[in-house]
Coordinates of C-alpha atoms and ligand atoms in Angstrom, one line a residue:
Chain A
X277 CA -7.8 13.3 -14.9
X278 CA -8.8 13.6 -18.5
X279 CA -5.6 14.5 -20.2
X280 CA -2.0 13.7 -19.5
X281 CA 0.1 16.2 -17.7
X282 CA 3.0 17.5 -19.7
X283 CA 6.5 18.3 -18.5
X284 CA 9.3 20.1 -20.3
X285 CA 12.8 19.2 -19.1
X286 CA 15.5 21.8 -19.7
X287 CA 19.0 20.7 -18.8
X288 CA 22.3 20.9 -20.7
X289 CA 23.4 17.5 -19.4
X290 CA 22.3 14.6 -21.6
X291 CA 22.3 12.0 -18.8
X292 CA 20.0 14.2 -16.7
X293 CA 17.6 14.8 -19.5
X294 CA 17.4 11.1 -20.4
X295 CA 17.1 9.9 -16.8
X296 CA 14.3 12.4 -16.1
X297 CA 12.7 11.6 -19.4
X298 CA 12.5 7.9 -18.6
X299 CA 11.3 8.5 -15.1
X300 CA 8.4 10.7 -16.2
X301 CA 7.4 8.5 -19.2
X302 CA 7.0 5.6 -16.9
X303 CA 4.8 7.7 -14.7
X304 CA 2.5 8.4 -17.7
X305 CA 3.4 12.1 -18.3
X306 CA 3.9 13.7 -21.7
X307 CA 7.5 14.7 -21.8
X308 CA 9.8 16.7 -24.0
X309 CA 13.4 17.9 -23.5
X310 CA 15.5 20.9 -24.4
X311 CA 19.2 21.2 -24.0
X312 CA 19.2 24.9 -23.4
X313 CA 17.0 27.8 -22.5
X314 CA 16.7 29.2 -26.0
X315 CA 15.5 25.9 -27.4
X316 CA 13.0 25.6 -24.5
X317 CA 11.6 29.0 -25.2
X318 CA 11.1 28.2 -28.8
X319 CA 9.4 24.9 -28.0
X320 CA 7.1 26.8 -25.6
X321 CA 6.1 29.2 -28.4
X322 CA 4.4 26.5 -30.3
X323 CA 3.4 24.0 -27.6
X324 CA 2.2 24.5 -24.0
X325 CA 3.5 22.5 -21.1
X326 CA 1.9 22.2 -17.7
X327 CA 5.2 22.0 -15.9
X328 CA 8.7 23.2 -16.8
X329 CA 11.5 21.5 -14.9
X330 CA 14.7 23.5 -15.5
X331 CA 18.3 23.5 -14.4
X332 CA 19.4 26.9 -13.1
X333 CA 23.0 26.6 -14.2
X334 CA 23.2 26.3 -18.0
X335 CA 25.6 27.8 -20.6
X336 CA 24.1 30.7 -22.5
X337 CA 20.8 31.9 -20.9
X338 CA 20.5 30.6 -17.4
X339 CA 17.5 29.1 -15.7
X340 CA 16.6 32.3 -13.8
X341 CA 16.5 34.4 -16.9
X342 CA 14.4 31.8 -18.7
X343 CA 12.0 31.6 -15.7
X344 CA 11.5 35.4 -16.0
X345 CA 10.7 35.2 -19.7
X346 CA 8.3 32.3 -19.3
X347 CA 6.5 34.1 -16.5
X348 CA 6.3 37.2 -18.7
X349 CA 4.1 35.5 -21.3
X350 CA 2.4 33.0 -19.0
X351 CA 1.9 34.2 -15.5
X352 CA 0.4 30.9 -14.2
X353 CA 3.1 28.7 -15.6
X354 CA 4.5 26.1 -13.2
X355 CA 8.3 26.2 -13.3
X356 CA 10.4 24.1 -11.0
X357 CA 14.1 24.7 -10.9
X358 CA 16.9 22.2 -10.3
X359 CA 20.0 23.3 -8.5
X360 CA 23.3 21.9 -7.2
X361 CA 23.5 21.7 -3.5
X362 CA 26.0 24.6 -3.3
X363 CA 23.7 27.1 -5.0
X364 CA 20.7 27.2 -2.8
X365 CA 20.8 31.0 -2.8
X366 CA 20.0 31.1 -6.4
X367 CA 17.1 28.8 -5.8
X368 CA 15.7 31.2 -3.3
X369 CA 16.0 33.9 -5.9
X370 CA 14.1 31.7 -8.3
X371 CA 11.2 31.4 -5.8
X372 CA 11.1 35.1 -5.5
X373 CA 10.9 35.3 -9.3
X374 CA 7.9 33.1 -9.3
X375 CA 9.2 29.5 -9.5
X376 CA 6.7 26.9 -8.1
X377 CA 9.5 25.2 -6.1
X378 CA 13.1 24.1 -6.3
X379 CA 14.9 20.8 -5.9
X380 CA 18.6 20.1 -5.2
X381 CA 20.5 17.6 -7.3
X382 CA 20.8 14.7 -6.9
X383 CA 17.3 14.3 -5.5
X384 CA 15.5 11.6 -3.6
X385 CA 13.2 9.7 -5.9
X386 CA 10.4 10.4 -3.4
X387 CA 11.0 14.1 -3.3
X388 CA 10.8 14.3 -7.0
X389 CA 7.5 12.4 -7.2
X390 CA 6.2 14.4 -4.3
X391 CA 7.1 17.7 -6.0
X392 CA 5.5 16.7 -9.3
X393 CA 2.5 15.4 -7.6
X394 CA 2.0 18.7 -5.8
X395 CA 2.3 20.6 -9.0
X396 CA -0.1 18.2 -10.8
X397 CA -2.5 18.6 -8.0
X398 CA -2.6 22.3 -8.5
X399 CA -3.3 21.8 -12.2
X400 CA -6.0 19.2 -11.8
X401 CA -7.8 20.7 -8.8
X402 CA -10.3 22.8 -10.7
X403 CA -10.8 20.2 -13.4
X404 CA -11.4 17.4 -10.9
X405 CA -13.8 19.5 -8.8
X406 CA -16.0 19.9 -11.9
X407 CA -15.9 16.2 -12.6
X408 CA -16.8 15.3 -9.1
X409 CA -19.9 17.5 -9.0
X410 CA -21.4 15.6 -11.8
X411 CA -20.4 12.1 -10.8
X412 CA -23.2 9.9 -9.5
X413 CA -21.7 7.7 -6.8
X414 CA -22.1 4.0 -7.1
X415 CA -19.9 1.8 -5.0
X416 CA -17.0 0.1 -6.6
X417 CA -14.6 -2.5 -5.3
X418 CA -16.9 -3.8 -2.6
X419 CA -17.0 -7.4 -4.0
X420 CA -15.4 -8.6 -0.7
X421 CA -18.3 -7.3 1.3
X422 CA -20.5 -10.2 0.6
X423 CA -24.2 -10.3 1.6
X424 CA -27.7 -9.3 0.8
X425 CA -29.0 -8.9 4.4
X426 CA -30.6 -5.7 5.7
X427 CA -27.6 -5.4 8.1
X428 CA -24.9 -5.4 5.4
X429 CA -26.9 -3.3 3.1
X430 CA -27.1 -0.7 5.8
X431 CA -23.3 -0.8 6.1
X432 CA -22.9 -0.4 2.3
X433 CA -25.2 2.6 2.4
X434 CA -23.2 4.2 5.1
X435 CA -20.0 3.6 3.2
X436 CA -21.5 5.2 0.1
X437 CA -22.6 8.3 2.1
X438 CA -19.2 8.8 3.7
X439 CA -16.8 7.8 0.9
X440 CA -16.8 11.1 -1.0
X441 CA -16.1 13.2 2.1
X442 CA -12.9 13.7 4.0
X443 CA -14.5 12.9 7.4
X444 CA -12.7 10.7 9.9
X445 CA -14.5 7.4 10.4
X446 CA -14.4 4.9 13.2
X447 CA -15.4 1.4 12.3
X448 CA -16.7 -0.7 15.2
X449 CA -17.5 -4.3 15.4
X450 CA -16.5 -7.6 16.9
X451 CA -13.3 -9.1 15.7
X452 CA -13.6 -11.0 12.5
X453 CA -16.5 -9.0 11.2
X454 CA -14.4 -7.5 8.3
X455 CA -13.7 -4.0 9.6
X456 CA -10.7 -3.6 7.3
X457 CA -12.8 -4.5 4.3
X458 CA -15.1 -1.6 5.2
X459 CA -12.1 0.7 5.4
X460 CA -10.9 -0.5 2.0
X461 CA -14.3 0.0 0.5
X462 CA -14.5 3.6 1.8
X463 CA -11.1 4.3 0.4
X464 CA -11.8 2.6 -3.0
X465 CA -14.8 4.8 -3.4
X466 CA -13.3 8.1 -2.4
X467 CA -11.5 10.7 -4.5
X468 CA -8.4 9.4 -2.8
X469 CA -8.6 6.0 -4.4
X470 CA -5.6 6.6 -6.8
X471 CA -3.4 7.0 -3.8
X472 CA -2.5 4.4 -1.2
X473 CA -4.5 3.1 1.6
X474 CA -1.9 2.5 4.3
X475 CA -2.8 0.2 7.2
X476 CA -1.3 0.2 10.6
X477 CA -2.1 -2.5 13.1
X478 CA -1.6 -0.5 16.3
X479 CA -2.0 -3.4 18.6
X480 CA 0.9 -5.3 17.2
X481 CA 3.5 -2.7 17.9
X482 CA 5.3 -1.4 21.0
X483 CA 5.1 2.4 21.6
X484 CA 8.5 3.2 20.2
X485 CA 8.1 1.0 17.2
X486 CA 4.7 2.5 16.5
X487 CA 6.2 6.0 16.7
X488 CA 8.9 5.2 14.1
X489 CA 6.3 3.3 12.0
X490 CA 3.9 6.2 12.0
X491 CA 6.4 9.1 11.7
X492 CA 9.4 7.4 10.0
X493 CA 12.9 8.1 11.0
X494 CA 16.0 9.8 9.6
X495 CA 19.1 7.9 8.8
X496 CA 21.3 7.6 11.9
X497 CA 18.3 8.2 14.3
X498 CA 19.4 5.1 16.1
X499 CA 22.0 2.4 15.6
X500 CA 21.5 0.5 12.4
X501 CA 19.4 3.1 10.7
X502 CA 21.5 3.5 7.5
X503 CA 18.8 5.0 5.3
X504 CA 15.9 7.3 5.9
X505 CA 12.6 5.6 6.5
X506 CA 9.3 7.0 5.5
X507 CA 6.5 6.8 8.1
X508 CA 3.0 5.7 7.5
X509 CA 1.5 9.2 7.6
X510 CA 3.9 10.2 4.9
X511 CA 3.1 7.2 2.8
X512 CA -0.6 8.0 3.1
X513 CA -0.1 11.4 1.5
X514 CA -3.1 12.1 -0.7
X515 CA -4.5 8.8 0.4
X516 CA -6.0 7.2 3.5
X517 CA -4.4 5.9 6.7
X518 CA -6.2 3.0 8.4
X519 CA -5.4 2.6 12.1
X520 CA -6.6 -0.8 13.3
X521 CA -7.1 -1.5 17.0
X522 CA -6.9 2.2 17.8
X523 CA -8.0 1.5 21.4
X524 CA -4.6 -0.1 22.2
X525 CA -2.4 3.0 21.7
X526 CA -0.7 4.4 24.8
X527 CA -1.6 7.8 26.3
X528 CA 1.6 9.3 24.9
X529 CA 0.7 8.1 21.4
X530 CA -2.8 9.5 21.8
X531 CA -1.3 12.9 22.4
X532 CA 1.0 12.6 19.4
X533 CA -1.8 11.4 17.2
X534 CA -4.0 14.2 18.2
X535 CA -1.3 16.7 17.4
X536 CA -0.7 15.2 13.9
X537 CA -4.4 15.1 13.1
X538 CA -4.7 18.8 14.0
X539 CA -1.7 20.0 12.2
X540 CA -1.4 17.4 9.4
X541 CA 2.4 17.7 10.0
X542 CA 5.0 15.9 12.0
X543 CA 8.8 15.4 12.2
X544 CA 10.5 12.1 11.6
X545 CA 12.2 10.4 14.5
X546 CA 15.7 11.9 14.7
X547 CA 14.9 14.5 12.2
X548 CA 14.1 18.2 12.4
X549 CA 12.3 18.9 9.1
X550 CA 8.6 19.4 9.4
X551 CA 6.8 17.1 7.0
X552 CA 3.2 17.8 5.9
X553 CA 0.9 15.1 4.6
X554 CA -2.6 15.2 3.4
X555 CA -4.3 12.0 4.6
X556 CA -7.7 10.8 5.7
X557 CA -8.0 8.8 8.9
X558 CA -10.1 5.7 9.3
X559 CA -9.9 3.8 12.6
X560 CA -11.2 0.5 13.8
X561 CA -11.8 -1.0 17.1
X562 CA -13.6 -3.9 18.7
X563 CA -13.7 -2.1 22.0
X564 CA -16.2 0.3 23.5
X565 CA -14.2 3.5 22.8
X566 CA -16.8 5.7 24.3
X567 CA -16.8 3.7 27.5
X568 CA -13.0 4.1 27.6
X569 CA -13.4 7.8 27.2
X570 CA -15.8 7.9 30.2
X571 CA -13.3 5.9 32.2
X572 CA -10.5 8.3 31.3
X573 CA -8.5 5.7 29.4
X574 CA -8.9 7.2 26.0
X575 CA -8.6 10.9 25.4
X576 CA -11.9 12.6 24.8
X577 CA -10.6 15.2 22.3
X578 CA -9.0 12.5 20.2
X579 CA -12.1 10.5 20.3
X580 CA -14.2 13.3 19.0
X581 CA -11.7 14.1 16.3
X582 CA -11.7 10.5 15.1
X583 CA -15.3 9.7 15.6
X584 CA -16.9 12.1 13.1
X585 CA -18.7 9.2 11.5
X586 CA -19.3 5.8 13.1
X587 CA -20.0 2.7 11.1
X588 CA -20.9 -0.5 13.0
X589 CA -20.2 -3.8 11.3
X590 CA -22.8 -6.4 12.5
X591 CA -21.6 -9.7 13.8
X592 CA -22.3 -12.7 11.6
X593 CA -25.0 -14.1 13.9
X594 CA -27.1 -11.0 13.1
X595 CA -26.9 -11.6 9.3
X596 CA -27.4 -15.4 9.2
X597 CA -29.1 -15.0 5.8
X598 CA -25.8 -14.1 4.3
X599 CA -24.1 -17.3 5.3
X600 CA -24.9 -19.2 2.0
X601 CA -23.5 -16.4 -0.1
X602 CA -20.4 -16.2 2.1
X603 CA -19.9 -19.9 2.0
X604 CA -20.1 -19.8 -1.8
X605 CA -17.7 -17.0 -1.9
X606 CA -15.1 -18.7 0.3
X607 CA -15.4 -22.0 -1.6
X608 CA -14.7 -20.2 -4.8
X609 CA -11.8 -18.2 -3.2
X610 CA -10.0 -21.2 -1.7
X611 CA -10.7 -23.7 -4.6
X612 CA -9.1 -21.1 -6.9
X613 CA -6.1 -20.4 -4.8
X614 CA -5.5 -24.1 -4.1
X615 CA -5.9 -24.8 -7.8
X616 CA -8.8 -27.2 -7.3
X617 CA -12.0 -27.6 -9.2
X618 CA -15.0 -26.0 -7.6
X619 CA -16.9 -28.0 -5.0
X620 CA -20.3 -27.6 -3.4
X621 CA -21.7 -27.9 0.1
X622 CA -24.4 -30.3 1.1
X623 CA -27.6 -28.9 2.5
X624 CA -27.2 -30.5 5.9
X625 CA -23.8 -29.0 6.5
X626 CA -25.0 -25.6 5.3
X627 CA -27.9 -25.8 7.7
X628 CA -25.6 -26.4 10.6
X629 CA -23.5 -23.5 9.7
X630 CA -26.6 -21.3 9.7
X631 CA -27.4 -22.5 13.2
X632 CA -23.8 -21.9 14.5
X633 CA -23.2 -18.6 16.5
X634 CA -19.7 -17.8 15.1
X635 CA -18.1 -15.9 18.0
X636 CA -15.2 -15.4 15.6
X637 CA -17.5 -14.1 12.9
X638 CA -16.7 -14.2 9.2
X639 CA -13.1 -14.9 9.8
X640 CA -14.1 -18.1 11.7
X641 CA -16.5 -19.1 8.9
X642 CA -13.7 -18.5 6.4
X643 CA -11.2 -20.6 8.3
X644 CA -13.8 -23.4 8.6
X645 CA -14.4 -23.4 4.8
X646 CA -10.7 -23.3 4.0
X647 CA -10.1 -26.3 6.4
X648 CA -13.1 -28.2 5.0
X649 CA -11.7 -27.9 1.5
X650 CA -8.3 -29.2 2.6
X651 CA -9.7 -32.2 4.6
X652 CA -12.7 -33.0 2.5
X653 CA -13.1 -35.4 -0.4
X654 CA -12.8 -32.7 -3.1
X655 CA -16.4 -33.0 -4.3
X656 CA -18.7 -31.8 -1.6
X657 CA -18.3 -30.3 1.9
X658 CA -20.2 -32.4 4.4
X659 CA -20.9 -32.1 8.1
X660 CA -17.9 -34.2 9.0
X661 CA -15.6 -31.8 7.3
X662 CA -16.8 -29.0 9.6
X663 CA -15.5 -28.7 13.1
X664 CA -19.0 -28.2 14.5
X665 CA -19.6 -31.6 15.9
X666 CA -20.0 -30.9 19.6
X667 CA -20.4 -27.1 19.4
X668 CA -17.4 -26.6 21.5
X669 CA -14.8 -26.4 18.8
X670 CA -13.6 -22.9 18.2
X671 CA -10.9 -21.9 15.8
X672 CA -10.1 -18.5 17.1
X673 CA -9.9 -19.0 20.9
X674 CA -6.4 -19.3 22.3
X675 CA -6.7 -19.0 26.0
X676 CA -8.9 -21.0 28.3
X677 CA -10.7 -17.8 29.1
X678 CA -11.4 -17.2 25.5
X679 CA -12.8 -20.7 25.2
X680 CA -15.0 -20.3 28.3
X681 CA -16.2 -16.9 27.1
X682 CA -17.1 -18.3 23.7
X683 CA -18.8 -21.3 25.1
X684 CA -20.9 -19.3 27.5
X685 CA -21.9 -17.0 24.7
X686 CA -22.9 -19.9 22.5
X687 CA -25.0 -21.5 25.2
X688 CA -26.7 -18.2 26.0
X689 CA -27.5 -17.7 22.4
X690 CA -28.8 -21.2 22.1
X691 CA -31.2 -20.6 24.9
X692 CA -32.2 -17.1 23.9
X693 CA -30.4 -15.6 26.9
X694 CA -32.6 -17.3 29.3
X695 CA -30.2 -17.2 32.3
X696 CA -31.9 -19.9 34.3
X697 CA -31.9 -22.4 31.4
X698 CA -28.4 -21.5 30.3
X699 CA -27.0 -21.8 33.8
X700 CA -28.6 -25.2 34.1
X701 CA -27.1 -26.3 30.8
X702 CA -23.7 -25.1 31.9
X703 CA -24.1 -26.8 35.3
X704 CA -23.4 -23.6 37.2
X705 CA -25.6 -21.4 39.4
X706 CA -27.2 -18.2 38.1
X707 CA -25.0 -15.9 40.2
X708 CA -21.9 -17.5 38.8
X709 CA -23.3 -17.1 35.3
X710 CA -24.1 -13.4 35.9
X711 CA -20.5 -12.9 37.2
X712 CA -19.0 -14.6 34.1
X713 CA -21.2 -12.5 31.8
X714 CA -20.0 -9.4 33.5
X715 CA -16.4 -10.6 33.5
X716 CA -16.3 -11.2 29.8
X717 CA -18.5 -8.2 29.0
X718 CA -21.0 -10.4 27.1
X719 CA -24.2 -8.6 25.9
X720 CA -27.3 -9.8 24.4
X721 CA -27.4 -9.1 20.7
X722 CA -30.4 -6.9 19.7
Chain B
X506 CA 8.0 -11.0 -32.2
X507 CA 7.6 -14.2 -30.3
X508 CA 9.1 -14.0 -26.8
X509 CA 11.0 -17.1 -25.7
X510 CA 12.5 -16.7 -22.2
X511 CA 12.8 -14.5 -19.2
X512 CA 16.4 -14.5 -18.0
X513 CA 17.2 -13.6 -14.4
X514 CA 21.0 -13.2 -14.1
X515 CA 22.4 -12.7 -10.6
X516 CA 25.6 -10.8 -10.0
X517 CA 27.1 -11.3 -6.5
X518 CA 25.8 -13.6 -3.8
X519 CA 22.1 -14.5 -3.7
X520 CA 20.6 -17.4 -1.9
X521 CA 19.6 -20.1 -4.4
X522 CA 16.2 -20.5 -2.6
X523 CA 15.4 -16.9 -3.0
X524 CA 16.1 -16.9 -6.8
X525 CA 14.1 -20.0 -7.2
X526 CA 11.1 -18.5 -5.4
X527 CA 11.4 -15.3 -7.4
X528 CA 11.7 -17.2 -10.7
X529 CA 8.6 -19.1 -9.9
X530 CA 6.6 -16.0 -9.2
X531 CA 7.9 -14.3 -12.4
X532 CA 6.8 -17.3 -14.4
X533 CA 3.3 -17.2 -13.0
X534 CA 3.0 -13.5 -13.8
X535 CA 4.3 -13.5 -17.4
X536 CA 3.6 -17.0 -18.4
X537 CA 7.0 -17.5 -20.0
X538 CA 9.7 -20.0 -19.0
X539 CA 12.2 -18.4 -16.6
X540 CA 15.9 -19.2 -16.6
X541 CA 18.0 -18.0 -13.6
X542 CA 21.7 -18.2 -13.6
X543 CA 24.8 -16.5 -12.3
X544 CA 26.6 -13.9 -14.3
X545 CA 30.0 -12.4 -14.0
X546 CA 31.0 -8.7 -14.2
X547 CA 33.7 -6.7 -12.7
X548 CA 31.6 -4.3 -10.7
X549 CA 34.5 -2.1 -9.8
X550 CA 34.1 -0.5 -13.3
X551 CA 30.7 0.8 -12.2
X552 CA 31.6 2.0 -8.8
X553 CA 31.6 5.7 -8.0
X554 CA 33.9 6.3 -5.0
X555 CA 32.4 9.7 -4.4
X556 CA 28.9 8.4 -4.0
X557 CA 29.9 4.9 -2.8
X558 CA 27.3 3.5 -5.1
X559 CA 27.1 1.8 -8.4
X560 CA 26.1 3.5 -11.7
X561 CA 22.7 2.2 -12.6
X562 CA 22.7 3.7 -16.1
X563 CA 26.0 2.1 -17.0
X564 CA 24.9 -1.3 -15.6
X565 CA 21.7 -1.2 -17.5
X566 CA 23.5 -0.5 -20.7
X567 CA 26.0 -3.3 -20.1
X568 CA 23.2 -5.8 -19.3
X569 CA 21.5 -4.9 -22.5
X570 CA 24.6 -5.1 -24.7
X571 CA 26.3 -8.1 -23.2
X572 CA 23.6 -10.3 -21.7
X573 CA 20.3 -9.7 -23.4
X574 CA 18.8 -11.2 -26.6
X575 CA 16.1 -9.9 -28.9
X576 CA 13.5 -12.6 -28.2
X577 CA 14.1 -12.6 -24.4
X578 CA 13.6 -10.2 -21.5
X579 CA 16.7 -10.1 -19.4
X580 CA 17.0 -8.7 -15.8
X581 CA 20.3 -8.3 -14.0
X582 CA 20.0 -8.8 -10.2
X583 CA 22.4 -7.0 -8.0
X584 CA 23.1 -6.8 -4.3
X585 CA 24.9 -3.4 -4.4
X586 CA 23.4 0.1 -4.0
X587 CA 22.5 1.7 -7.3
X588 CA 22.2 5.3 -8.3
X589 CA 21.6 7.3 -11.4
X590 CA 23.2 10.8 -11.8
X591 CA 20.0 12.7 -11.0
X592 CA 18.7 10.5 -8.2
X593 CA 20.1 9.6 -4.8
X594 CA 19.2 5.9 -5.3
X595 CA 17.1 3.6 -7.4
X596 CA 15.7 0.2 -6.6
X597 CA 16.0 -0.7 -10.3
X598 CA 15.3 0.5 -13.8
X599 CA 14.6 -0.9 -17.2
X600 CA 14.2 0.0 -20.8
X601 CA 10.5 0.6 -21.4
X602 CA 9.5 -1.9 -24.0
X603 CA 13.1 -3.0 -24.3
X604 CA 14.9 -6.2 -23.6
X605 CA 16.7 -5.5 -20.4
X606 CA 16.4 -4.2 -16.8
X607 CA 18.2 -4.2 -13.5
X608 CA 17.1 -4.6 -9.9
X609 CA 19.0 -4.3 -6.6
X610 CA 18.2 -6.0 -3.3
X611 CA 20.5 -3.7 -1.4
X612 CA 17.9 -1.2 -0.2
X613 CA 15.1 -3.7 0.3
X614 CA 16.3 -5.2 3.6
X615 CA 14.9 -4.0 7.0
X616 CA 18.4 -3.9 8.5
X617 CA 19.3 -0.9 6.3
X618 CA 16.6 1.0 8.1
X619 CA 17.6 -0.1 11.5
X620 CA 14.8 -2.6 12.1
X621 CA 14.7 -6.3 12.6
X622 CA 15.5 -8.4 9.6
X623 CA 12.6 -10.2 8.0
X624 CA 13.6 -12.7 5.3
X625 CA 10.0 -13.3 4.2
X626 CA 9.5 -9.6 3.7
X627 CA 12.8 -9.2 1.9
X628 CA 11.8 -12.0 -0.6
X629 CA 8.4 -10.4 -1.0
X630 CA 9.9 -6.9 -1.8
X631 CA 12.5 -8.3 -4.1
X632 CA 10.0 -10.3 -6.2
X633 CA 7.8 -7.2 -6.5
X634 CA 10.7 -5.1 -7.8
X635 CA 11.8 -7.9 -10.2
X636 CA 8.3 -8.2 -11.6
X637 CA 7.9 -4.4 -11.7
X638 CA 11.0 -3.8 -13.8
X639 CA 10.2 -6.8 -16.1
X640 CA 6.7 -5.1 -16.5
X641 CA 8.5 -2.1 -17.9
X642 CA 10.4 -4.2 -20.4
X643 CA 7.0 -5.5 -21.5
X644 CA 6.0 -1.9 -22.1
X645 CA 3.9 -1.3 -19.0
X646 CA 4.1 2.1 -17.4
X647 CA 3.2 3.0 -13.8
X648 CA -0.2 2.0 -12.7
X649 CA -2.5 4.1 -10.5
X650 CA -4.1 1.0 -8.9
X651 CA -2.8 1.1 -5.3
X652 CA -2.2 -2.7 -5.1
X653 CA -0.8 -3.3 -8.6
X654 CA 2.8 -4.3 -8.8
X655 CA 3.3 -1.6 -11.5
X656 CA 2.5 1.1 -9.0
X657 CA 5.6 3.3 -8.6
X658 CA 7.4 2.8 -5.3
X659 CA 10.0 5.3 -4.2
X660 CA 10.4 4.2 -0.6
X661 CA 10.8 0.6 0.5
X662 CA 7.6 0.9 2.6
X663 CA 5.7 1.8 -0.5
X664 CA 6.6 -1.6 -1.9
X665 CA 4.9 -3.3 1.0
X666 CA 1.6 -1.7 0.1
X667 CA 1.2 -3.4 -3.2
X668 CA 0.8 -6.9 -4.4
X669 CA 3.4 -8.9 -6.4
X670 CA 0.9 -9.3 -9.1
X671 CA -0.3 -7.2 -12.1
X672 CA -3.8 -5.8 -11.9
X673 CA -6.3 -6.9 -14.5
X674 CA -5.8 -3.7 -16.5
X675 CA -2.0 -4.1 -16.7
X676 CA -2.3 -7.8 -17.4
X677 CA -4.6 -7.0 -20.3
X678 CA -2.0 -4.7 -21.8
X679 CA 0.6 -7.5 -21.8
X680 CA -1.4 -9.0 -24.7
Ligands
ZN1217 ZN1 8.7 1.6 -12.4
ZN1218 ZN1 -1.9 -2.1 -12.9

């Protein structure tokens, strides 16, 4: 947006003018006020405004008459009329006479900003399209995606090629690889970047909570709901919604989600007003969604709607050469947040990190570095500060199964997936090892 | 003009721990000493029985005229529901580039929306709104950066999407 959008407020009440004036000034609009229609028309003779926000009921010439006059000399003028609740009929008349929209006093702050945003969109649409055509894309705000490896450069290239479009994206990858960072990078480099990126961690919510979270609810929808609540889809209007752990949603939610994606509209829980929202969807999963479709656990139609573009984030063990950069980055990050002077890592410790398989990926490395800074001597991270001693320590495993899975994976990696040797090291027979590999869904990295 | 203090004056009950936390974050953001204390006002003068809410314009004027000083930024903290004539509610408001602002915690709690209370989230939302309104008194307008504390939030869920800190651009404008 090259120039400020201008708004002329026309209302006979001083408190209304000043409240709206302050509101729009803070939102970076150019604002002027007029206390009646005559004054407004004379202002419009010498100065043009993108949006006129006018009260319908005013002494002297009323808002409807003013609207007609404005429209007579500027057909494409955007006029929004304000009305008291009791006079909605007049508002409907205003729409017939060419008003852009109407709003009833007093209004919800959100409705007001929504309305003005829609009007501004209309104004800047053409202008922005021109700008976009010329813009050479180069990625911004990807400083969290650290690395120089072939693997991460491929991801960055994919982000760049998909960012400018509106296509749905599924980001796949093991847990801890940084899928959310990829989603953020796509959003930050898209034309939607000035609007929110709204994240929903689907796996953390029950079905009914997820429903209210995604769609919002009206006041009184259930006991204790004193105020309206806006859902995530609504919040993501003009922006991006990021649905993490998409594979965990119930079949009922899959149906609802598909419906919303198709219509871009929905109703709040306990409400009856259809709400539209213009959002882009990015999903992430560490599961094999395609496999789930084949097994009939995940809807095929939903899968194809979501999976227009797939970006796979490689596990850390496939980009070992990035480890020094990552370590450096995390040291800086945690020394800064802990208010400590920067420390280094000794080469022996770094070498061991490069040999480790990191089943918990970057998150695990990050946890290790954070811990090392806390327990270390404050000058240098050494081997003894890292929980790598016996290669069985794992910071992300919680259950015994997790621990077994990770351990087996590490041993397999260590022996290049030679089953005989790995089984021997694990002191189990090969059939047992095969069964465990199958049980935990372990696959040999390519 | 050399700024001296940021005053946070609470009206009505607030937990001391909450104010202390907020004061600390405010100090970090604006790098000025922060004083927090209790204030006294007869809020019934500001109550609108028709709307069952409190007049945010009148309150802001009163904070400015009775509690604020030229070399300070002063923010009134309330636990009652605020409105201004044209809007159904406000989380807070401030004089742009002025010396006073107000914020209410009333609409920031999860319970109001029928979901489980979350004290940590409440503190987080409150400090964001406090820093946001103070930002206005420092002359900052709304920021387009989606994580900047100066981004405009009209719904409580919008507040959760931003950080409690100023983005670099806004910080730069503080001077
Ligand atoms: Zn604001
Ligand atoms: Zn900012």
